[in-house]
PDB file of C-alpha atoms in Angstrom:
ATOM      1  CA  MET J   1      89.178  95.709  99.105  1.00 56.00           C
ATOM      2  CA  ASP J   2      91.842  98.158  97.583  1.00 65.00           C
ATOM      3  CA  GLU J   3      92.699  96.964  93.789  1.00 66.00           C
ATOM      4  CA  PRO J   4      96.661  97.653  93.171  1.00 64.00           C
ATOM      5  CA  ARG J   5      94.995  98.442  89.863  1.00 69.00           C
ATOM      6  CA  ARG J   6      94.383 101.557  90.635  1.00 76.00           C
ATOM      7  CA  HIS J   7      97.635 102.321  92.569  1.00 77.00           C
ATOM      8  CA  PRO J   8      99.407 102.847  88.642  1.00 82.00           C
ATOM      9  CA  ARG J   9     102.355 104.247  90.895  1.00 87.00           C
ATOM     10  CA  TYR J  10     102.814 100.486  91.767  1.00 85.00           C
ATOM     11  CA  LEU J  11     102.290  98.447  89.193  1.00 87.00           C
ATOM     12  CA  LEU J  12     104.886 100.436  87.552  1.00 91.00           C
ATOM     13  CA  LEU J  13     107.087 100.236  90.221  1.00 90.00           C
ATOM     14  CA  LEU J  14     107.182  96.203  90.139  1.00 90.00           C
ATOM     15  CA  GLY J  15     106.750  96.170  86.451  1.00 91.00           C
ATOM     16  CA  LEU J  16     110.572  98.035  85.822  1.00 92.00           C
ATOM     17  CA  VAL J  17     111.802  95.932  88.933  1.00 92.00           C
ATOM     18  CA  ALA J  18     110.580  92.943  87.443  1.00 91.00           C
ATOM     19  CA  LEU J  19     111.879  94.417  84.586  1.00 88.00           C
ATOM     20  CA  ALA J  20     115.513  94.653  85.936  1.00 88.00           C
ATOM     21  CA  THR J  21     115.506  90.849  86.673  1.00 88.00           C
ATOM     22  CA  VAL J  22     116.998  90.044  83.332  1.00 87.00           C
ATOM     23  CA  PRO J  23     120.284  91.039  84.058  1.00 84.00           C
ATOM     24  CA  LEU J  24     121.041  93.510  80.610  1.00 79.00           C
ATOM     25  CA  PRO J  25     123.924  95.386  82.407  1.00 74.00           C
ATOM     26  CA  PHE J  26     126.293  91.941  81.622  1.00 74.00           C
ATOM     27  CA  ILE J  27     125.063  90.808  77.871  1.00 77.00           C
ATOM     28  CA  GLY J  28     128.624  90.866  75.786  1.00 79.00           C
ATOM     29  CA  SER J  29     131.059  91.514  78.703  1.00 74.00           C
ATOM     30  CA  GLU J  30     133.302  89.433  80.239  1.00 80.00           C
ATOM     31  CA  PRO J  31     132.258  87.856  82.583  1.00 79.00           C
ATOM     32  CA  THR J  32     132.394  89.142  86.675  1.00 80.00           C
ATOM     33  CA  ILE J  33     133.373  86.048  89.546  1.00 82.00           C
ATOM     34  CA  LEU J  34     132.435  87.380  92.650  1.00 77.00           C
ATOM     35  CA  LEU J  35     132.445  84.526  95.631  1.00 88.00           C
ATOM     36  CA  GLY J  36     132.870  82.047  93.032  1.00 85.00           C
ATOM     37  CA  VAL J  37     129.306  82.949  90.870  1.00 82.00           C
ATOM     38  CA  PRO J  38     128.771  85.532  88.389  1.00 85.00           C
ATOM     39  CA  LEU J  39     128.328  88.447  89.372  1.00 80.00           C
ATOM     40  CA  TRP J  40     125.073  88.756  86.786  1.00 84.00           C
ATOM     41  CA  LEU J  41     123.552  85.614  89.214  1.00 85.00           C
ATOM     42  CA  TRP J  42     123.946  88.188  92.026  1.00 89.00           C
ATOM     43  CA  TRP J  43     122.340  90.160  90.508  1.00 86.00           C
ATOM     44  CA  SER J  44     119.262  88.438  88.720  1.00 90.00           C
ATOM     45  CA  PHE J  45     119.015  87.267  92.844  1.00 91.00           C
ATOM     46  CA  GLY J  46     119.032  90.829  93.963  1.00 92.00           C
ATOM     47  CA  TRP J  47     116.108  91.834  92.311  1.00 92.00           C
ATOM     48  CA  THR J  48     114.581  89.116  91.749  1.00 94.00           C
ATOM     49  CA  VAL J  49     114.462  88.992  96.494  1.00 95.00           C
ATOM     50  CA  ALA J  50     113.072  92.483  95.856  1.00 94.00           C
ATOM     51  CA  LEU J  51     110.351  91.752  93.410  1.00 94.00           C
ATOM     52  CA  SER J  52     109.464  89.297  96.125  1.00 95.00           C
ATOM     53  CA  LEU J  53     109.211  91.478  99.386  1.00 94.00           C
ATOM     54  CA  LEU J  54     107.656  94.172  97.161  1.00 90.00           C
ATOM     55  CA  THR J  55     104.915  91.675  96.243  1.00 89.00           C
ATOM     56  CA  ALA J  56     104.664  90.991  99.630  1.00 89.00           C
ATOM     57  CA  TRP J  57     104.242  94.607 100.461  1.00 87.00           C
ATOM     58  CA  GLY J  58     100.937  95.012  98.065  1.00 85.00           C
ATOM     59  CA  LEU J  59      99.578  91.980  98.765  1.00 82.00           C
ATOM     60  CA  ARG J  60      99.215  93.264 102.385  1.00 82.00           C
ATOM     61  CA  ARG J  61      98.770  96.787 101.403  1.00 80.00           C
ATOM     62  CA  TYR J  62      96.257  96.522  98.549  1.00 74.00           C
ATOM     63  CA  TRP J  63      94.854  93.233  98.643  1.00 76.00           C
ATOM     64  CA  HIS J  64      94.015  93.040 102.368  1.00 66.00           C
ATOM     65  CA  ASP J  65      90.813  91.818 103.712  1.00 64.00           C
ATOM     66  CA  ASP J  66      88.511  94.663 106.197  1.00 61.00           C
ATOM     67  CA  GLU J  67      87.101  92.124 107.588  1.00 63.00           C
ATOM     68  CA  GLU J  68      88.630  89.477 110.536  1.00 62.00           C
ATOM     69  CA  ASP J  69      87.581  85.848 109.973  1.00 59.00           C
ATOM     70  CA  PRO J  70      85.736  83.786 111.899  1.00 60.00           C
ATOM     71  CA  SER J  71      86.689  82.196 115.188  1.00 59.00           C
ATOM     72  CA  PRO J  72      85.440  78.583 113.892  1.00 60.00           C
TER      73      PRO J  72
END
């Protein structure tokens, strides 16, 4: 089994995407509405989806078992 801590670029990317989920670019600005929802919410939602996809990809790539599950 491969450990993600041995892949610092993946962890750095994961941290940057996690930081991007916070809508910092929208602080202090007049809220823009898109489809009835503030734009900052779309920003946060989009980056949260990206974070979950990146996490799923990392789990599949780095935390898989090399052994197959025995059949009962």
